[in-house]
Coordinates of C-alpha atoms in Angstrom, one line a residue:
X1221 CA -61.7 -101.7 -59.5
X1222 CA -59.5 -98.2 -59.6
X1223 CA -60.5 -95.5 -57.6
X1224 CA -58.7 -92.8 -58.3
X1225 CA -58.9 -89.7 -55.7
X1226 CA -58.7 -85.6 -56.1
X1227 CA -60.3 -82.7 -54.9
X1228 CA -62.8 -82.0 -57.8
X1229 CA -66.0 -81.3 -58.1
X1230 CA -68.1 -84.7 -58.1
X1231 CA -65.2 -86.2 -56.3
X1232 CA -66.3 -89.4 -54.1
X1233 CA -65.7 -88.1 -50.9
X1234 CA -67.4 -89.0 -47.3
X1235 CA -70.1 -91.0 -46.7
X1236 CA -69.9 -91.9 -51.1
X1237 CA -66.4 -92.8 -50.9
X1238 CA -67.3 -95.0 -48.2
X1239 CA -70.4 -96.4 -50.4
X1240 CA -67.9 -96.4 -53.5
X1241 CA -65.6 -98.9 -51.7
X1242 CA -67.4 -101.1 -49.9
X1243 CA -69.2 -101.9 -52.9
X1244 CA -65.9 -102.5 -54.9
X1245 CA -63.9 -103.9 -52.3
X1246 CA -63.5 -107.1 -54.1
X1247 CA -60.1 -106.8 -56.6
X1248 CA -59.4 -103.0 -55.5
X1249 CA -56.6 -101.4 -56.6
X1250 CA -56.8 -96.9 -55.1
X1251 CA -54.9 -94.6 -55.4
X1252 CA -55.5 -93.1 -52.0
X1253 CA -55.7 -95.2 -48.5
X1254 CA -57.6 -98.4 -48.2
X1255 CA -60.4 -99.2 -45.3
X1256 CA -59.5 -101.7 -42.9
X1257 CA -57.6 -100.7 -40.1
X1258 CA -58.2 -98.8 -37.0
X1259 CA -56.9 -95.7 -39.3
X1260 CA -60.1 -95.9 -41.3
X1261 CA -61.6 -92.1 -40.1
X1262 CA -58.2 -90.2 -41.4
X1263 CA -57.6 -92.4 -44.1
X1264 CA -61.2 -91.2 -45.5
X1265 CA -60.8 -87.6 -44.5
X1266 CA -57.3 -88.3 -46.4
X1267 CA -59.3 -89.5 -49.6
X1268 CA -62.0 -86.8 -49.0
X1269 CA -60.1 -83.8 -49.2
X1270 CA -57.8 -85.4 -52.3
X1271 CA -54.6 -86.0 -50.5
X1272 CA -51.7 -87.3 -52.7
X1273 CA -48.6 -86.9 -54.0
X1274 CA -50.1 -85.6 -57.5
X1275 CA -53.9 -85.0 -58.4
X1276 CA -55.3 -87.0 -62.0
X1277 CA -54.1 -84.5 -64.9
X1278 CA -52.1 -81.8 -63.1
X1279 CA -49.1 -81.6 -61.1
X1280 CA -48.8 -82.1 -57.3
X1281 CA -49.7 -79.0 -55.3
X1282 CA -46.7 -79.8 -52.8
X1283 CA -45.0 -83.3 -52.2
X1284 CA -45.4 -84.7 -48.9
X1285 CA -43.2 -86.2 -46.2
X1286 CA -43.2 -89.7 -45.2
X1287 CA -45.0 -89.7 -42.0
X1288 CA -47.7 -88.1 -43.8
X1289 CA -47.4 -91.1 -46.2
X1290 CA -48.2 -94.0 -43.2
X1291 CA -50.3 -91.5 -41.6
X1292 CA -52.6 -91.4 -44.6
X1293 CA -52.7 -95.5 -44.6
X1294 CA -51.5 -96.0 -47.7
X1295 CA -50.3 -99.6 -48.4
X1296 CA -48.4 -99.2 -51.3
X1297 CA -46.6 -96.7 -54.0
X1298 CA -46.3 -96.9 -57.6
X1299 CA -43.5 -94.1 -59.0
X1300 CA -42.9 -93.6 -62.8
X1301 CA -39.7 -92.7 -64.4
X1302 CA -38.6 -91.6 -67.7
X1303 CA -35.4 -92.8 -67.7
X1304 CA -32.2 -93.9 -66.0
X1305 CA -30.6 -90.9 -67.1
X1306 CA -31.4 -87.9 -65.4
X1307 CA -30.4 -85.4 -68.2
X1308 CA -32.8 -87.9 -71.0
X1309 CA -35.6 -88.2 -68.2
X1310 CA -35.9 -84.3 -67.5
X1311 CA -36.4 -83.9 -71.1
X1312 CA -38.8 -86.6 -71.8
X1313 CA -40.7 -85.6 -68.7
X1314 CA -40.3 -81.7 -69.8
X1315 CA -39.4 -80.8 -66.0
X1316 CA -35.9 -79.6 -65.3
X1317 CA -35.1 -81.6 -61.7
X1318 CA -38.5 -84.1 -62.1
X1319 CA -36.0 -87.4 -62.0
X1320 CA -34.1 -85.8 -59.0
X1321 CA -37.6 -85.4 -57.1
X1322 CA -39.1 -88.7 -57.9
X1323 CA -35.8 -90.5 -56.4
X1324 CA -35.8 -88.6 -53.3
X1325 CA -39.7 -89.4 -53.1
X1326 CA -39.2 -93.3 -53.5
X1327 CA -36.4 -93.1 -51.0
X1328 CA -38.9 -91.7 -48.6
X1329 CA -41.4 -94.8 -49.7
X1330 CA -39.0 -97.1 -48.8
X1331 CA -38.1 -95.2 -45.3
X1332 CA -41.5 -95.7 -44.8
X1333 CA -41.8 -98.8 -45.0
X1334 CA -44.1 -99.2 -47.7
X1335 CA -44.0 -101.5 -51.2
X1336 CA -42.8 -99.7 -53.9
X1337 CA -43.0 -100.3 -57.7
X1338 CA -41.5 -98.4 -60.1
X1339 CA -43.3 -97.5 -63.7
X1340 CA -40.9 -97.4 -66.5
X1341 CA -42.8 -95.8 -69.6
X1342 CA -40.8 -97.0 -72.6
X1343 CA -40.4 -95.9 -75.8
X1344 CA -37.4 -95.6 -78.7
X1345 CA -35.9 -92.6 -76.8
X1346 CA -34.9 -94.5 -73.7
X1347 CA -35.5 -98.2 -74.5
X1348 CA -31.7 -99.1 -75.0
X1349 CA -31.0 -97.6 -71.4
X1350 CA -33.3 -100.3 -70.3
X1351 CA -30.7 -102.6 -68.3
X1352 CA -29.9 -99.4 -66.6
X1353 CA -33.5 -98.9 -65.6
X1354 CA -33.8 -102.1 -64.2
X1355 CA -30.3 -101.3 -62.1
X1356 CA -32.3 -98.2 -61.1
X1357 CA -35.2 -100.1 -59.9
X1358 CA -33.1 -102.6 -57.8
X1359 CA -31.1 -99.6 -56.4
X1360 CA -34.3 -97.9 -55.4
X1361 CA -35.3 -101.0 -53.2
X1362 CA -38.1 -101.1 -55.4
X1363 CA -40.1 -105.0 -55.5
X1364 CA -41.7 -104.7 -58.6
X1365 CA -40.8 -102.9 -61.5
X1366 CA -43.5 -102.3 -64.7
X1367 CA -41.6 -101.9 -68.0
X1368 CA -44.8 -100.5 -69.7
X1369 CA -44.8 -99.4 -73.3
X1370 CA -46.5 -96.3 -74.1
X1371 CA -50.0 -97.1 -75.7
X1372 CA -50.8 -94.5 -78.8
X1373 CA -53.3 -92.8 -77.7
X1374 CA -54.6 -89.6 -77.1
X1375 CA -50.8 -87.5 -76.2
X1376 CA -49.0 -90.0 -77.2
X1377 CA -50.3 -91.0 -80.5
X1378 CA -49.4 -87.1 -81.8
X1379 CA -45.7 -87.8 -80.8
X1380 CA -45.7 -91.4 -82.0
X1381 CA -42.9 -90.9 -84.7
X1382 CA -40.9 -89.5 -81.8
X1383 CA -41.8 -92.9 -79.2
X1384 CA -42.2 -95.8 -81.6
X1385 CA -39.2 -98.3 -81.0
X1386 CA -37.6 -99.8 -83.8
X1387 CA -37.5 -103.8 -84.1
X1388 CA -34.0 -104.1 -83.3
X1389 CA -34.2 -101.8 -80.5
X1390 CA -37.7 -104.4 -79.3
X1391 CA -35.6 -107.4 -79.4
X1392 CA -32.6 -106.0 -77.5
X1393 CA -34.4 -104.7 -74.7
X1394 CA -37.2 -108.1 -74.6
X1395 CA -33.7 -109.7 -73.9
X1396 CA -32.6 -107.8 -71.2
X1397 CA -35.5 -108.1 -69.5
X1398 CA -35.1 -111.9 -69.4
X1399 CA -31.6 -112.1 -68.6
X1400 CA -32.8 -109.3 -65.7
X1401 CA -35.7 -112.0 -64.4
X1402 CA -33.5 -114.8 -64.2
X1403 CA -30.5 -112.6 -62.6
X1404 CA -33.0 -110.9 -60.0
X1405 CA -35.0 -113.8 -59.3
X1406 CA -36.5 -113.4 -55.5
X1407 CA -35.1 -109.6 -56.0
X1408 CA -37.5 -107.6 -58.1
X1409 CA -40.6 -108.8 -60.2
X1410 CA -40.5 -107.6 -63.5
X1411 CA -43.8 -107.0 -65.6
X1412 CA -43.8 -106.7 -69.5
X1413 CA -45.5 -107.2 -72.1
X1414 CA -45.0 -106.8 -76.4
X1415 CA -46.2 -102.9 -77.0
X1416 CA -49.6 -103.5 -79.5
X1417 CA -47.7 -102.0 -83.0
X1418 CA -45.4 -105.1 -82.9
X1419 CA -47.4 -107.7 -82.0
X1420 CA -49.6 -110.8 -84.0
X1421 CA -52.6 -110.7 -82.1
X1422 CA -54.4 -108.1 -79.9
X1423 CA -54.5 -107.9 -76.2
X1424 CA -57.3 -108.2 -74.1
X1425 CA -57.7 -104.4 -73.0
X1426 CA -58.3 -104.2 -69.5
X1427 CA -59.4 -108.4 -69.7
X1428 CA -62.1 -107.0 -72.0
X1429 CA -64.7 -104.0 -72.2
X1430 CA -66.5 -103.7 -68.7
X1431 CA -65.5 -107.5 -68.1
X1432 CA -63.7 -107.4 -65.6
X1433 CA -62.4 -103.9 -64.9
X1434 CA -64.1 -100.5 -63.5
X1435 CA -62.4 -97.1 -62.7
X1436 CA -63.6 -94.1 -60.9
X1437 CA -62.4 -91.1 -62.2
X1438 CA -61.5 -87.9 -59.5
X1439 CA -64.9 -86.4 -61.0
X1440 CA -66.5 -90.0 -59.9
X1441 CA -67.4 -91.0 -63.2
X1442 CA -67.8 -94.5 -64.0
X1443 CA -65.3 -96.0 -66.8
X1444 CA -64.7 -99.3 -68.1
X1445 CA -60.7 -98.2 -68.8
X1446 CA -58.4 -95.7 -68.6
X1447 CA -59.1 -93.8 -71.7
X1448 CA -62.7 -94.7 -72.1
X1449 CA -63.5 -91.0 -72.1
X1450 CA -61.7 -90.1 -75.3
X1451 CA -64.3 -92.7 -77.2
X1452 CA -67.3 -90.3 -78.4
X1453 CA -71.2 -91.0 -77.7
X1454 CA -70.9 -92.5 -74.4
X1455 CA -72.3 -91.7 -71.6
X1456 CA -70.5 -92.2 -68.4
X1457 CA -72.9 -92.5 -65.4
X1458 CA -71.1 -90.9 -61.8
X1459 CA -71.2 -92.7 -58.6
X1460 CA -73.4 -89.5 -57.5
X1461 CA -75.9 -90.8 -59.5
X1462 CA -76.0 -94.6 -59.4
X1463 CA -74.3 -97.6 -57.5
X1464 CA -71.4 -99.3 -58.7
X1465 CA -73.7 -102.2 -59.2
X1466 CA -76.4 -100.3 -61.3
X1467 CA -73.8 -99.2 -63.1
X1468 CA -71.7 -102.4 -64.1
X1469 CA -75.0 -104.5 -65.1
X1470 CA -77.1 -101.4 -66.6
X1471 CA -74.9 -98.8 -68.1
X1472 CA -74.9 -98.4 -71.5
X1473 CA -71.7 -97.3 -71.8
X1474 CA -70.7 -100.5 -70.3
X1475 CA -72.9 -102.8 -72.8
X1476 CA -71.2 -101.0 -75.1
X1477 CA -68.7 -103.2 -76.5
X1478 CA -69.3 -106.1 -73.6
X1479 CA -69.3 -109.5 -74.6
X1480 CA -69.4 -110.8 -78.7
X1481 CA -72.8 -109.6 -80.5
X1482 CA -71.5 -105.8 -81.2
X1483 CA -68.5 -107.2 -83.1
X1484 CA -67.5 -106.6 -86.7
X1485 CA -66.0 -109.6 -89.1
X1486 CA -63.4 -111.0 -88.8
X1487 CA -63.7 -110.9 -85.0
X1488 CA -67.7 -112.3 -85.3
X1489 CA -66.4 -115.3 -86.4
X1490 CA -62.9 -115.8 -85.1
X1491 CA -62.0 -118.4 -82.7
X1492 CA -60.2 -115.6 -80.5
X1493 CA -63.3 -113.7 -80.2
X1494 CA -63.7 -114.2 -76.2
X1495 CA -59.8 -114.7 -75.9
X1496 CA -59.1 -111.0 -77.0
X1497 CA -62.3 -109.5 -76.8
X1498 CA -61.4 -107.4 -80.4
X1499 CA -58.6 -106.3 -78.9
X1500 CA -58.8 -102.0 -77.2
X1501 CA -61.5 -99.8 -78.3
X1502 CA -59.7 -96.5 -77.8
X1503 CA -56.7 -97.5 -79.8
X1504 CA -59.1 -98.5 -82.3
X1505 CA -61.2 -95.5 -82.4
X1506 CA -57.6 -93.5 -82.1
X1507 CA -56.3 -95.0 -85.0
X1508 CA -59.5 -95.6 -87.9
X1509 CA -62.1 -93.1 -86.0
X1510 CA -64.7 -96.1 -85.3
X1511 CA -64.3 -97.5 -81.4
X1512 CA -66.1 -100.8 -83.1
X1513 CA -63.3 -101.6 -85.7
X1514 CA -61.3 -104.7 -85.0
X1515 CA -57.9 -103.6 -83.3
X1516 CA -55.3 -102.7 -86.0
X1517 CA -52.8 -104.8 -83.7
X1518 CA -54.4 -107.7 -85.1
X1519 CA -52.9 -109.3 -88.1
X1520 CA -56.7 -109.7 -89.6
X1521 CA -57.4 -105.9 -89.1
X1522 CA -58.7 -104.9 -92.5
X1523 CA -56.5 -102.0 -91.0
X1524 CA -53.6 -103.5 -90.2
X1525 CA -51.3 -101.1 -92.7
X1526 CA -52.2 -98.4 -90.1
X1527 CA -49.5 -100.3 -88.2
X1528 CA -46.6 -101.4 -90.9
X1529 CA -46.6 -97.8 -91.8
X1530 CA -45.5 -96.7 -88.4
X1531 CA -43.4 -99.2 -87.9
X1532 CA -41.7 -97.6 -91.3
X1533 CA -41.3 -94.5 -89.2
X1534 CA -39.6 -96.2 -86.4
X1535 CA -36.6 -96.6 -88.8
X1536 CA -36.3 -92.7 -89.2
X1537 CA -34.4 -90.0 -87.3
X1538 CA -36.8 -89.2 -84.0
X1539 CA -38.6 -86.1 -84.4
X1540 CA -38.6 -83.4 -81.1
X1541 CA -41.4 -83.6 -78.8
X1542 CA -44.7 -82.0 -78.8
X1543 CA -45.4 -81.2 -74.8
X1544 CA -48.7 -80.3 -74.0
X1545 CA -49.1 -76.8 -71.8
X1546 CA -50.4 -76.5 -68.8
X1547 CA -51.4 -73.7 -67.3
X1548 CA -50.2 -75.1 -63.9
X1549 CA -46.3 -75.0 -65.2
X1550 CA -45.4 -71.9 -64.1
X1551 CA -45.3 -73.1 -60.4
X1552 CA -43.3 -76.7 -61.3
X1553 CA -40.1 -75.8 -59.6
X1554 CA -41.3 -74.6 -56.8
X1555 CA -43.0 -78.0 -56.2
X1556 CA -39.6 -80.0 -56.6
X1557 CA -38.7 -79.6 -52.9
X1558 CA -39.6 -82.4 -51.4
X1559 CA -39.3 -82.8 -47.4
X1560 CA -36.2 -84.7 -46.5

């Protein structure tokens, strides 16, 4: 389970973030503090009121110190950066001075004395700067470190042509990161995995739909991934309205796509049916506009040429960046002084 916490309306604050937790306390993973200490009382006041470094969707509305960090409980950090490069990760992240800010925030992590992983969003516009990520990482004092290909969806599907690696650039940067894992061994973990558009077979999205997997959204609804809202005609139950438990077993949203019976040929019949689960439901919906399609990613996809035909484009001069506007960016350097 993923709570996720902010201060918006239908937040799970109080006495339901209490109820939210205990009933998911098994395989948590929040972003906000975690019950269990004698700092219980502040660390829910903490979650209540939506204190964190930045809120689901917007940007932070100031960057806190590290005492504030232990003082909140929090166990652990996990900090994205575009890229090594400072100049390249500004302009991916469209925020003069964002790298500078995130490194002075993990350095404050690690004075804290809490875990840190470091995100590294990949795509053909910093992928061949991956060795020097991973130097980044180590020099961070990070322990793990998540080389995560960006998934096209939603944002990121509009500025696909401009983030889809090539091949070559895939292979090269698949063997740095094993030469990095044998070389940093006992140093830093490193997570990563094939992005979808290059691969044989599908993933397993979140170990299948509402399998094994449940997020609470800052609005406390209910999802069975990430981007589960973007799929039309579901209907995402809150925590204001049910329990976690009435939700996991009785929500249709869940039943959804759970299990085998709802699938289409070729999955119906294939022998990977309960391996992949039909592969994700939002990049299939994304790509064909029917969340019950079988995953383009997979080789049987009746819509597989979705996929060749980007990879085509991967081969092509990068096109600029479409950044979405928020109406929030008029204050972003204001918020990149962080307390030292």
């Amino acid at each position: 389970m993923e709570l996720r916490a902010g201060a918006r309306r239908g937040c799970p604050g109080g006495d339901r973030a209490r109820r939210v937790v205990d009933e998911g306390k098994i395989g948590m993973a929040v972003a906000a503090p975690r019950r269990g200490s004698d700092r219980d009382e502040h660390s829910f006041r903490t979650l209540e009121r939506g204190f964190e470094v930045g809120r689901e969707g917007q940007p932070p509305s100031r960057l806190v110190d590290r005492d504030e960090l232990v003082e909140a409980g929090l166990e652990h950090v996990q900090l994205s950066f575009q890229d090594a490069d400072m100049v390249s990760g500004d302009r991916i992240a469209g925020l003069p001075g964002a790298q500078e800010a995130k490194q002075r925030a993990a350095r404050l992590v690690r004075e804290a004395g809490l875990p840190l992983t470091v995100n590294a969003v990949v795509h053909r516009q910093n992928l061949d700067r991956l060795g020097e990520i991973i130097e980044l990482a180590v020099a961070l004092g990070a322990d793990r470190l998540e080389v995560a290909h960006v998934q096209y969806y939603g944002w990121a599907l509009r500025n696909r042509a401009a983030l889809l690696p090539s091949r070559d650039q895939l292979d090269a940067a698949t063997a740095a990161v094993e030469a990095a894992r044998a070389r940093l061994a006992g140093v830093l973990v490193i997570d990563y995995v094939l992005p979808d558009y290059y691969a044989h077979r599908p993933k397993a999205c979140m170990g299948g739909w509402g399998r094994r997997f449940l997020n609470v959204t800052p609005a406390g609804k209910v999802l069975p991934c990430h981007a589960a809202e973007t799929l039309p005609g579901l209907d995402f139950p809150t925590v204001a309205e049910a329990s976690l438990s009435d939700i996991w077993y009785h929500s249709s949203a869940f039943e959804r796509f759970r299990g085998t019976d709802w699938m289409p040929e070729p999955c119906r019949s294939c022998d990977r049916r309960e391996i992949d689960w039909a592969g994700c439901r939002c990049q299939a919906f994304a790509l064909t506009g029917d969340a019950a399609r079988t995953d383009p990613a997979c080789t049987l996809s009746p819509d597989r040429e979705l996929l060749v035909g980007a990879r085509a484009d991967a081969d092509k001069a990068a096109p600029d960046f479409v950044y979405r506007q928020h109406s929030a960016s008029r204050r972003l350097p204001e918020l990149l002084s962080l307390s030292e």
